[in-house]
Short mmCIF file of C-alpha atoms in Angstrom, two decimals:
data_model
loop_
_atom_site.label_atom_id
_atom_site.label_comp_id
_atom_site.label_asym_id
_atom_site.label_seq_id
_atom_site.Cartn_x
_atom_site.Cartn_y
_atom_site.Cartn_z
CA UNK A 1 26.37 86.74 165.07
CA UNK A 2 28.61 86.89 162.03
CA UNK A 3 32.32 86.83 162.99
CA UNK A 4 32.85 90.24 161.36
CA UNK A 5 29.84 91.94 162.90
CA UNK A 6 30.44 94.46 165.71
CA UNK A 7 28.10 96.65 167.75
CA UNK A 8 29.48 99.70 165.90
CA UNK A 9 28.22 98.38 162.57
CA UNK A 10 25.45 100.89 161.90
CA UNK A 11 24.42 99.61 158.47
CA UNK A 12 22.98 96.17 159.24
CA UNK A 13 19.20 96.41 159.05
CA UNK A 14 19.34 99.78 157.25
CA UNK A 15 17.92 100.54 153.79
CA UNK A 16 20.71 101.96 151.66
CA UNK A 17 19.64 104.59 149.11
CA UNK A 18 16.02 103.41 149.42
CA UNK A 19 16.89 100.21 147.58
CA UNK A 20 19.41 97.90 149.27
CA UNK A 21 18.42 96.36 152.61
CA UNK A 22 21.64 95.42 154.44
CA UNK A 23 21.26 91.97 156.00
CA UNK A 24 24.67 90.82 157.23
CA UNK A 25 28.39 91.45 157.12
CA UNK A 26 30.18 89.00 154.82
CA UNK A 27 33.75 90.15 155.30
CA UNK A 28 36.10 93.01 156.11
CA UNK A 29 39.49 94.09 154.82
CA UNK A 30 41.87 97.01 154.75
CA UNK A 31 39.84 98.96 152.20
CA UNK A 32 36.33 98.32 153.39
CA UNK A 33 33.55 95.93 154.31
CA UNK A 34 31.36 93.68 152.20
CA UNK A 35 27.70 93.21 153.17
CA UNK A 36 24.96 90.84 152.10
CA UNK A 37 21.94 92.86 150.96
CA UNK A 38 18.57 92.51 149.26
CA UNK A 39 17.52 94.61 146.30
CA UNK A 40 13.96 95.48 147.34
CA UNK A 41 13.17 96.78 143.83
CA UNK A 42 13.92 93.36 142.29
CA UNK A 43 12.00 90.86 144.41
CA UNK A 44 14.63 91.00 147.16
CA UNK A 45 17.36 89.66 144.88
CA UNK A 46 20.54 89.03 146.88
CA UNK A 47 23.51 91.28 146.11
CA UNK A 48 26.81 92.15 147.77
CA UNK A 49 27.60 95.72 148.81
CA UNK A 50 31.20 96.82 149.28
CA UNK A 51 31.58 99.95 151.39
CA UNK A 52 34.76 102.00 151.75
CA UNK A 53 36.16 102.17 155.28
CA UNK A 54 36.67 105.94 155.17
CA UNK A 55 34.82 108.85 153.67
CA UNK A 56 35.70 110.28 150.25
CA UNK A 57 37.84 112.83 152.08
CA UNK A 58 40.68 110.31 151.94
CA UNK A 59 41.71 111.08 148.37
CA UNK A 60 44.16 108.25 147.73
CA UNK A 61 41.83 105.56 149.11
CA UNK A 62 38.86 107.03 147.26
CA UNK A 63 40.82 106.96 143.99
CA UNK A 64 41.67 103.29 144.46
CA UNK A 65 38.05 102.53 145.29
CA UNK A 66 36.84 104.43 142.24
CA UNK A 67 39.33 102.56 140.04
CA UNK A 68 38.04 99.25 141.42
CA UNK A 69 34.46 100.26 140.57
CA UNK A 70 35.39 101.38 137.05
CA UNK A 71 37.40 98.23 136.27
CA UNK A 72 34.80 95.88 137.76
CA UNK A 73 31.95 97.53 135.86
CA UNK A 74 33.70 97.15 132.49
CA UNK A 75 35.41 93.78 132.89
CA UNK A 76 32.44 92.16 134.63
CA UNK A 77 30.36 92.73 131.50
CA UNK A 78 32.99 91.14 129.27
CA UNK A 79 33.84 88.04 131.30
CA UNK A 80 31.80 85.82 133.59
CA UNK A 81 35.08 85.08 135.43
CA UNK A 82 35.32 88.58 136.89
CA UNK A 83 32.90 89.73 139.59
CA UNK A 84 30.40 92.09 138.01
CA UNK A 85 29.78 95.55 139.47
CA UNK A 86 26.10 96.51 139.11
CA UNK A 87 25.97 100.10 140.40
CA UNK A 88 27.57 102.48 142.89
CA UNK A 89 26.71 105.44 145.12
CA UNK A 90 27.48 107.42 148.28
CA UNK A 91 25.77 107.05 151.64
CA UNK A 92 24.37 109.96 153.67
CA UNK A 93 27.60 109.83 155.68
CA UNK A 94 29.61 110.46 152.47
CA UNK A 95 30.87 106.88 152.37
CA UNK A 96 31.24 105.53 148.80
CA UNK A 97 29.98 102.03 148.02
CA UNK A 98 29.27 99.79 145.08
CA UNK A 99 26.90 96.90 144.48
CA UNK A 100 28.06 93.66 142.86
CA UNK A 101 26.70 90.21 142.13
CA UNK A 102 26.36 87.97 145.18
CA UNK A 103 28.47 84.82 144.96
CA UNK A 104 27.73 81.50 146.62
CA UNK A 105 30.61 79.19 147.31
CA UNK A 106 34.15 79.33 148.72
CA UNK A 107 37.45 80.97 147.96
CA UNK A 108 40.27 78.86 146.61
CA UNK A 109 42.09 79.41 149.90
CA UNK A 110 39.20 77.83 151.82
CA UNK A 111 39.08 74.89 149.41
CA UNK A 112 42.83 74.17 149.52
CA UNK A 113 42.74 74.08 153.33
CA UNK A 114 40.45 71.05 153.38
CA UNK A 115 40.93 69.15 150.11
CA UNK A 116 43.34 68.30 147.31
CA UNK A 117 42.42 69.09 143.71
CA UNK A 118 42.28 66.42 141.05
CA UNK A 119 44.22 67.12 137.87
CA UNK A 120 41.01 67.61 135.93
CA UNK A 121 39.64 70.11 138.43
CA UNK A 122 42.98 71.89 138.59
CA UNK A 123 42.98 72.36 134.81
CA UNK A 124 39.36 73.52 134.80
CA UNK A 125 39.98 76.13 137.52
CA UNK A 126 43.24 77.27 135.92
CA UNK A 127 41.61 77.69 132.51
CA UNK A 128 38.84 79.84 133.98
CA UNK A 129 41.33 82.00 135.91
CA UNK A 130 43.25 82.46 132.66
CA UNK A 131 40.11 83.48 130.79
CA UNK A 132 39.41 86.15 133.41
CA UNK A 133 43.00 87.40 133.35
CA UNK A 134 43.04 87.40 129.56
CA UNK A 135 39.98 89.65 129.59
CA UNK A 136 41.65 92.04 132.05
CA UNK A 137 44.89 92.12 130.07
CA UNK A 138 42.94 92.99 126.92
CA UNK A 139 41.87 96.09 128.78
CA UNK A 140 39.13 98.60 129.47
CA UNK A 141 38.10 101.63 127.46
CA UNK A 142 38.86 105.04 128.92
CA UNK A 143 38.48 108.30 126.99
CA UNK A 144 38.29 106.39 123.74
CA UNK A 145 41.49 104.42 124.37
CA UNK A 146 42.00 100.84 125.47
CA UNK A 147 44.14 100.32 128.58
CA UNK A 148 45.17 96.78 129.60
CA UNK A 149 44.72 95.97 133.29
CA UNK A 150 47.22 94.21 135.55
CA UNK A 151 45.57 92.75 138.67
CA UNK A 152 48.72 92.65 140.87
CA UNK A 153 47.09 90.60 143.64
CA UNK A 154 46.34 87.13 142.27
CA UNK A 155 46.21 84.85 145.32
CA UNK A 156 43.94 82.07 146.69
CA UNK A 157 41.81 84.56 148.66
CA UNK A 158 40.98 86.44 145.45
CA UNK A 159 39.85 83.39 143.48
CA UNK A 160 36.23 82.47 144.25
CA UNK A 161 34.59 79.21 143.19
CA UNK A 162 30.97 80.19 142.59
CA UNK A 163 28.19 77.60 142.54
CA UNK A 164 24.73 78.92 141.70
CA UNK A 165 22.97 75.61 142.26
CA UNK A 166 24.11 74.10 138.97
CA UNK A 167 26.63 71.28 138.56
CA UNK A 168 29.06 73.63 136.88
CA UNK A 169 31.43 75.71 139.00
CA UNK A 170 32.28 79.19 137.79
CA UNK A 171 35.60 80.69 138.81
CA UNK A 172 35.52 84.41 139.66
CA UNK A 173 38.49 86.74 140.10
CA UNK A 174 37.89 89.13 143.01
CA UNK A 175 39.29 92.45 144.19
CA UNK A 176 40.70 94.74 141.52
CA UNK A 177 41.40 97.28 144.28
CA UNK A 178 45.13 97.53 143.56
CA UNK A 179 44.87 96.81 139.84
CA UNK A 180 46.58 99.27 137.53
CA UNK A 181 46.15 100.57 133.99
CA UNK A 182 48.97 99.86 131.57
CA UNK A 183 50.23 103.06 130.01
CA UNK A 184 50.80 103.62 126.31
CA UNK A 185 54.48 102.76 126.86
CA UNK A 186 53.40 99.25 127.77
CA UNK A 187 53.58 99.14 131.56
CA UNK A 188 52.57 100.59 134.90
CA UNK A 189 54.44 103.52 136.37
CA UNK A 190 54.99 102.69 140.05
CA UNK A 191 54.69 105.96 141.92
CA UNK A 192 53.50 104.60 145.24
CA UNK A 193 54.89 102.41 148.04
CA UNK A 194 54.63 98.63 147.76
CA UNK A 195 51.02 97.45 147.82
CA UNK A 196 50.24 93.77 147.55
CA UNK A 197 50.55 90.39 149.26
CA UNK A 198 54.15 89.40 150.02
CA UNK A 199 53.71 85.65 149.30
CA UNK A 200 52.03 86.39 145.94
CA UNK A 201 54.09 89.13 144.33
CA UNK A 202 56.33 89.01 141.29
CA UNK A 203 60.07 89.70 141.50
CA UNK A 204 59.70 92.94 139.54
CA UNK A 205 56.85 94.02 141.84
CA UNK A 206 59.00 93.35 144.92
CA UNK A 207 61.95 95.21 143.41
CA UNK A 208 59.82 98.30 142.77
CA UNK A 209 60.46 98.22 139.02
CA UNK A 210 58.93 101.21 137.26
CA UNK A 211 57.27 99.01 134.65
CA UNK A 212 54.93 96.09 135.37
CA UNK A 213 52.95 94.28 132.70
CA UNK A 214 50.76 91.18 132.33
CA UNK A 215 53.78 88.91 132.93
CA UNK A 216 53.71 90.04 136.57
CA UNK A 217 50.24 88.45 136.91
CA UNK A 218 51.57 85.34 135.13
CA UNK A 219 54.23 84.88 137.84
CA UNK A 220 51.54 85.12 140.54
CA UNK A 221 49.43 82.64 138.56
CA UNK A 222 52.43 80.28 138.60
CA UNK A 223 52.57 80.51 142.41
CA UNK A 224 48.86 79.78 142.55
CA UNK A 225 49.11 76.80 140.15
CA UNK A 226 52.01 75.34 142.16
CA UNK A 227 49.96 75.57 145.34
CA UNK A 228 46.88 74.05 143.71
CA UNK A 229 48.91 71.05 142.51
CA UNK A 230 50.92 70.39 145.68
CA UNK A 231 48.74 71.88 148.40
CA UNK A 232 51.65 74.09 149.48
CA UNK A 233 53.19 77.42 148.51
CA UNK A 234 56.54 76.90 146.69
CA UNK A 235 58.39 79.14 149.16
CA UNK A 236 57.97 78.22 152.81
CA UNK A 237 58.86 80.70 155.54
CA UNK A 238 57.35 81.87 158.82
CA UNK A 239 58.76 85.34 158.27
CA UNK A 240 56.52 88.26 157.35
CA UNK A 241 59.36 90.60 156.49
CA UNK A 242 59.61 92.29 153.13
CA UNK A 243 63.32 91.45 152.77
CA UNK A 244 62.76 87.71 153.28
CA UNK A 245 60.04 87.51 150.67
CA UNK A 246 62.01 89.72 148.30
CA UNK A 247 64.94 87.29 148.49
CA UNK A 248 62.65 84.28 147.89
CA UNK A 249 60.90 85.79 144.88
CA UNK A 250 63.93 87.49 143.33
CA UNK A 251 66.79 85.08 144.07
CA UNK A 252 65.68 81.72 145.47
CA UNK A 253 65.00 79.10 142.78
CA UNK A 254 61.60 77.43 143.26
CA UNK A 255 61.73 73.85 144.57
CA UNK A 256 60.58 70.88 142.52
CA UNK A 257 57.08 69.52 143.00
CA UNK A 258 58.48 66.32 144.52
CA UNK A 259 60.47 68.29 147.10
CA UNK A 260 57.34 70.06 148.30
CA UNK A 261 54.96 67.10 148.10
CA UNK A 262 56.47 63.69 147.21
CA UNK A 263 53.02 62.04 146.97
CA UNK A 264 51.82 63.96 143.91
CA UNK A 265 52.21 62.71 140.34
CA UNK A 266 52.10 65.59 137.88
CA UNK A 267 52.67 65.30 134.09
CA UNK A 268 56.08 66.62 133.07
CA UNK A 269 54.57 69.08 130.59
CA UNK A 270 52.46 70.62 133.34
CA UNK A 271 55.45 70.93 135.67
CA UNK A 272 57.40 72.68 132.91
CA UNK A 273 54.54 75.11 132.27
CA UNK A 274 54.29 76.10 135.94
CA UNK A 275 58.07 76.53 136.21
CA UNK A 276 58.05 78.75 133.13
CA UNK A 277 55.48 80.96 134.85
CA UNK A 278 57.77 81.14 137.91
CA UNK A 279 60.81 82.33 135.96
CA UNK A 280 62.58 85.27 137.62
CA UNK A 281 63.14 86.99 134.26
CA UNK A 282 59.90 88.19 132.66
CA UNK A 283 61.26 87.26 129.21
CA UNK A 284 61.54 83.60 130.25
CA UNK A 285 57.86 83.38 131.23
CA UNK A 286 54.90 82.80 128.89
CA UNK A 287 54.44 86.21 127.30
CA UNK A 288 50.64 86.20 127.55
CA UNK A 289 47.80 84.21 129.10
CA UNK A 290 46.72 82.85 125.71
CA UNK A 291 49.99 80.88 125.63
CA UNK A 292 49.10 79.30 128.99
CA UNK A 293 45.57 78.46 127.83
CA UNK A 294 46.93 76.77 124.74
CA UNK A 295 49.33 74.68 126.81
CA UNK A 296 46.65 73.71 129.33
CA UNK A 297 44.36 72.55 126.51
CA UNK A 298 47.15 70.35 125.06
CA UNK A 299 47.96 68.91 128.49
CA UNK A 300 44.29 68.17 129.14
CA UNK A 301 43.95 66.34 125.83
CA UNK A 302 47.12 64.35 126.50
CA UNK A 303 45.89 63.32 129.96
CA UNK A 304 42.58 62.15 128.50
CA UNK A 305 44.31 60.21 125.72
CA UNK A 306 46.65 58.52 128.21
CA UNK A 307 43.68 57.69 130.42
CA UNK A 308 41.85 56.06 127.52
CA UNK A 309 44.92 54.07 126.47
CA UNK A 310 45.53 52.83 129.99
CA UNK A 311 41.82 52.26 130.66
CA UNK A 312 42.48 53.40 134.17
CA UNK A 313 42.19 56.44 136.38
CA UNK A 314 44.95 58.99 136.75
CA UNK A 315 45.33 60.16 140.34
CA UNK A 316 46.66 63.31 141.93
CA UNK A 317 47.13 61.32 145.13
CA UNK A 318 45.92 58.00 146.50
CA UNK A 319 42.67 59.46 147.79
CA UNK A 320 41.49 61.58 144.87
CA UNK A 321 40.45 60.40 141.40
CA UNK A 322 39.92 62.23 138.14
CA UNK A 323 36.54 63.02 136.67
CA UNK A 324 34.83 60.27 134.59
CA UNK A 325 36.92 59.19 131.61
CA UNK A 326 35.42 59.54 128.16
CA UNK A 327 36.28 55.92 127.39
CA UNK A 328 33.82 54.73 130.02
CA UNK A 329 30.89 56.68 128.60
CA UNK A 330 31.97 55.76 125.04
CA UNK A 331 31.48 52.07 125.87
CA UNK A 332 27.90 52.76 126.92
CA UNK A 333 27.26 54.63 123.66
CA UNK A 334 28.12 51.52 121.65
CA UNK A 335 25.19 49.72 123.27
CA UNK A 336 22.60 52.29 122.18
CA UNK A 337 19.89 51.72 119.57
CA UNK A 338 18.29 54.20 117.17
CA UNK A 339 15.10 55.58 118.79
CA UNK A 340 11.85 54.14 117.47
CA UNK A 341 10.30 57.61 117.30
CA UNK A 342 12.98 58.88 114.87
CA UNK A 343 12.80 58.33 111.08
CA UNK A 344 15.41 56.13 109.40
CA UNK A 345 16.94 58.99 107.45
CA UNK A 346 19.99 61.26 107.23
CA UNK A 347 19.23 63.35 110.30
CA UNK A 348 21.00 64.32 113.52
CA UNK A 349 19.70 65.27 116.96
CA UNK A 350 21.16 65.91 120.44
CA UNK A 351 20.47 63.76 123.46
CA UNK A 352 21.56 63.94 127.09
CA UNK A 353 22.70 60.39 127.74
CA UNK A 354 22.26 58.98 131.24
CA UNK A 355 25.32 56.86 132.03
CA UNK A 356 26.83 55.29 135.13
CA UNK A 357 29.20 58.29 135.19
CA UNK A 358 26.47 60.94 135.00
CA UNK A 359 24.74 62.81 132.19
CA UNK A 360 26.84 63.04 129.02
CA UNK A 361 25.86 65.28 126.04
CA UNK A 362 25.67 63.33 122.79
CA UNK A 363 24.82 63.95 119.14
CA UNK A 364 23.16 61.13 117.17
CA UNK A 365 23.41 60.96 113.37
CA UNK A 366 22.50 58.52 110.59
CA UNK A 367 24.59 58.38 107.41
CA UNK A 368 25.34 55.91 104.61
CA UNK A 369 27.82 53.26 105.76
CA UNK A 370 30.30 54.11 102.98
CA UNK A 371 30.46 57.71 104.17
CA UNK A 372 31.00 56.72 107.79
CA UNK A 373 33.89 54.44 106.82
CA UNK A 374 35.53 57.33 104.96
CA UNK A 375 34.93 59.92 107.66
CA UNK A 376 35.38 58.10 110.97
CA UNK A 377 39.15 58.53 111.25
CA UNK A 378 39.54 61.78 109.33
CA UNK A 379 39.35 65.48 110.20
CA UNK A 380 36.67 66.44 112.71
CA UNK A 381 35.77 69.83 114.16
CA UNK A 382 32.90 71.58 115.92
CA UNK A 383 31.56 75.11 116.27
CA UNK A 384 28.77 77.03 117.99
CA UNK A 385 27.03 80.09 116.53
CA UNK A 386 24.65 82.53 118.24
CA UNK A 387 23.61 86.09 117.40
CA UNK A 388 21.92 86.87 120.76
CA UNK A 389 18.78 88.23 119.03
CA UNK A 390 16.96 85.25 120.47
CA UNK A 391 18.24 82.71 123.02
CA UNK A 392 19.08 80.14 120.34
CA UNK A 393 22.34 78.52 119.33
CA UNK A 394 23.45 76.53 116.28
CA UNK A 395 25.56 73.49 117.13
CA UNK A 396 27.77 72.43 114.20
CA UNK A 397 29.88 69.29 113.80
CA UNK A 398 31.89 68.80 110.61
CA UNK A 399 33.44 65.57 109.29
CA UNK A 400 35.89 65.83 106.38
CA UNK A 401 37.82 63.33 104.24
CA UNK A 402 40.71 65.13 102.56
CA UNK A 403 41.34 62.29 100.08
CA UNK A 404 37.89 62.28 98.50
CA UNK A 405 36.90 65.83 99.47
CA UNK A 406 33.78 64.49 101.19
CA UNK A 407 32.31 66.88 103.80
CA UNK A 408 29.43 66.09 106.14
CA UNK A 409 27.84 68.95 108.09
CA UNK A 410 25.84 67.93 111.15
CA UNK A 411 23.91 70.82 112.66
CA UNK A 412 21.14 71.37 115.18
CA UNK A 413 19.36 74.47 116.52
CA UNK A 414 19.15 74.53 120.32
CA UNK A 415 16.47 76.75 121.85
CA UNK A 416 17.78 77.88 125.25
CA UNK A 417 14.21 78.66 126.36
CA UNK A 418 13.55 74.94 126.15
CA UNK A 419 14.49 73.41 129.54
CA UNK A 420 15.70 70.15 127.98
CA UNK A 421 17.90 71.85 125.41
CA UNK A 422 19.28 74.34 127.93
CA UNK A 423 20.29 71.38 130.08
CA UNK A 424 22.21 69.90 127.15
CA UNK A 425 24.09 73.19 126.71
CA UNK A 426 24.89 73.40 130.41
CA UNK A 427 26.35 69.91 130.32
CA UNK A 428 28.35 70.73 127.19
CA UNK A 429 29.83 73.77 128.90
CA UNK A 430 30.46 71.96 132.18
CA UNK A 431 31.84 68.61 130.94
CA UNK A 432 33.75 69.98 127.97
CA UNK A 433 33.22 67.11 125.54
CA UNK A 434 30.48 65.22 123.72
CA UNK A 435 30.08 61.90 121.90
CA UNK A 436 28.90 61.58 118.30
CA UNK A 437 26.96 58.34 117.82
CA UNK A 438 26.91 57.24 114.16
CA UNK A 439 24.27 54.88 112.76
CA UNK A 440 24.24 53.48 109.21
CA UNK A 441 21.34 53.42 106.75
CA UNK A 442 22.13 49.78 105.98
CA UNK A 443 22.01 48.61 109.60
CA UNK A 444 20.19 51.48 111.31
CA UNK A 445 19.27 50.09 114.67
CA UNK A 446 22.60 49.61 116.47
CA UNK A 447 25.33 52.23 116.92
CA UNK A 448 28.08 51.77 114.32
CA UNK A 449 30.80 54.18 115.49
CA UNK A 450 31.44 56.62 118.35
CA UNK A 451 33.57 59.77 118.02
CA UNK A 452 34.46 62.07 120.92
CA UNK A 453 34.79 65.84 120.44
CA UNK A 454 36.60 68.06 122.95
CA UNK A 455 35.56 71.70 123.43
CA UNK A 456 38.17 74.42 123.76
CA UNK A 457 38.24 76.67 126.83
CA UNK A 458 36.95 79.52 124.66
CA UNK A 459 34.02 77.43 123.41
CA UNK A 460 33.04 76.43 126.93
CA UNK A 461 33.21 80.05 128.05
CA UNK A 462 31.15 81.06 125.01
CA UNK A 463 28.41 78.56 125.87
CA UNK A 464 28.40 79.70 129.50
CA UNK A 465 28.07 83.35 128.43
CA UNK A 466 25.17 82.54 126.10
CA UNK A 467 23.30 80.63 128.79
CA UNK A 468 23.79 83.43 131.32
CA UNK A 469 22.78 86.16 128.88
CA UNK A 470 19.64 84.27 127.87
CA UNK A 471 18.24 84.72 131.38
CA UNK A 472 17.99 88.47 130.82
CA UNK A 473 17.01 88.28 127.15
CA UNK A 474 13.91 90.29 126.27
CA UNK A 475 14.31 90.20 122.50
CA UNK A 476 11.09 90.00 120.50
CA UNK A 477 12.43 87.86 117.65
CA UNK A 478 10.55 84.59 117.21
CA UNK A 479 12.16 81.19 117.09
CA UNK A 480 11.60 81.08 113.33
CA UNK A 481 13.27 84.46 112.82
CA UNK A 482 16.21 83.38 114.98
CA UNK A 483 16.71 80.25 112.88
CA UNK A 484 16.69 82.31 109.70
CA UNK A 485 19.36 84.63 111.11
CA UNK A 486 21.56 81.73 112.20
CA UNK A 487 21.02 79.95 108.89
CA UNK A 488 22.50 82.92 107.04
CA UNK A 489 25.55 82.89 109.32
CA UNK A 490 25.80 79.12 108.88
CA UNK A 491 25.92 79.43 105.10
CA UNK A 492 28.61 82.10 105.36
CA UNK A 493 30.62 79.81 107.62
CA UNK A 494 30.32 76.83 105.27
CA UNK A 495 31.21 78.96 102.25
CA UNK A 496 34.34 80.25 103.95
CA UNK A 497 35.33 76.75 105.06
CA UNK A 498 34.86 75.31 101.57
CA UNK A 499 36.90 78.15 100.11
CA UNK A 500 39.77 77.54 102.52
CA UNK A 501 39.67 73.77 101.97
CA UNK A 502 39.94 74.20 98.22
CA UNK A 503 42.95 76.52 98.62
CA UNK A 504 44.98 74.15 100.78
CA UNK A 505 43.35 71.12 102.32
CA UNK A 506 46.63 70.02 103.93
CA UNK A 507 46.46 72.98 106.31
CA UNK A 508 42.97 72.15 107.53
CA UNK A 509 43.75 71.54 111.25
CA UNK A 510 45.74 74.77 111.64
CA UNK A 511 43.13 76.67 109.68
CA UNK A 512 40.34 75.51 111.95
CA UNK A 513 42.20 76.44 115.11
CA UNK A 514 42.61 80.02 113.90
CA UNK A 515 39.23 80.31 112.20
CA UNK A 516 37.29 79.06 115.21
CA UNK A 517 38.88 81.71 117.41
CA UNK A 518 38.19 84.47 114.87
CA UNK A 519 34.59 83.38 114.42
CA UNK A 520 34.08 83.20 118.17
CA UNK A 521 35.46 86.73 118.62
CA UNK A 522 33.17 88.08 115.88
CA UNK A 523 30.00 86.66 117.38
CA UNK A 524 30.93 87.57 120.96
CA UNK A 525 31.40 91.19 119.96
CA UNK A 526 28.19 91.41 117.89
#
């Protein structure tokens, strides 16, 4: 019997609203219970059903439950890092419930109890949490207005690491039950008694400040990041009193990482970022989640560069190693030969390379040797374009020499309906980098140069969203029509890039950082 199941549980084995067959009790909390169920109208697809503990006669509880449904329904559509609410209803006993996606995996709390996180996994999980929070902070639409959402209960129990059978883990933020809408004045008006988790509450939350904003979630994220890195909460106490935790959050300076866990080795930049999040004064913290994402991306790149220079493995502790280094797979790329079934011409194509460190996405291209020599150490960037009319994506890699003005566009259309090409995209999203293998016309058979491209957190999320949405795609556009649509967008992109380069080529790197984000936002909203 499930540990939560009791003889008084009348719903197990019952058919809810003639559609959801309740199979088991997954968990129980102060607000309600969560059941495993089968959707009998959709080939017994597994779903989770959350049921309120009390009837809708309890107005305050019902309002909180309704707010959780509303927020989950909107945000779950916008971000794959927030649990999606599918539908809702009321039982014959007047008990409200809602149906959400069923997640397979463990909470972060369960994971931290039994294992330490590597630096690479820490960054990956943190980036995905930030993407979910960023979506919430950007808000939901209510009565024609956009209201940002503050979660107020970011803690290990509410971070779920979902694994749907693929290699890639997807981080999901759970439980928006005590989340609040930001008012037009920029914060939450606190009109109720303290609600939250004492170990994971911001100083302003503990003090009952009338205004809370997204920086309150950032403090809680700092607590979470500290615990992920050290295995321990920054403030240790056996007390469960409000006054003790209020003193710790509001007055007590957080300890150093070494004081909590002397065995960990954490980059200084990462320590500084976490400590900024833990600042008592909201003005001393990162002002938004985008700032944290940007810092995490820089830290990740720096770690990878240091790893390549040292040709070794960075460790979080003596027992845990980082994910495969790009330098190892790069060495294997140098040994590759141009495929016999490909013409000796200026073409490019993707290939999932099987290495000793696993499958690595690669792009192979053949160019004149003189061009490669000009382009190999110059400006490089990548982009992905999809219009969702057909499950197809355009993968773009650009090489640019600012001295001669030489630009090389390498592009390939990936059909997500093709199992092989979908697998390449999944690896791109999961690993977060790819190798470009360059071959020369003059000596075409052996690899001449290898370049490594890192994907931003937004790009990885974008790829993940496209793959997930393609499962439910019923568009009638043909592959040929999809290519024509993407080709038009591709030409617009190239035209805009050329225009910007001609205006001021010296600002190319900054331009691409801003343009890529703008382009991504445009296509995600279309």
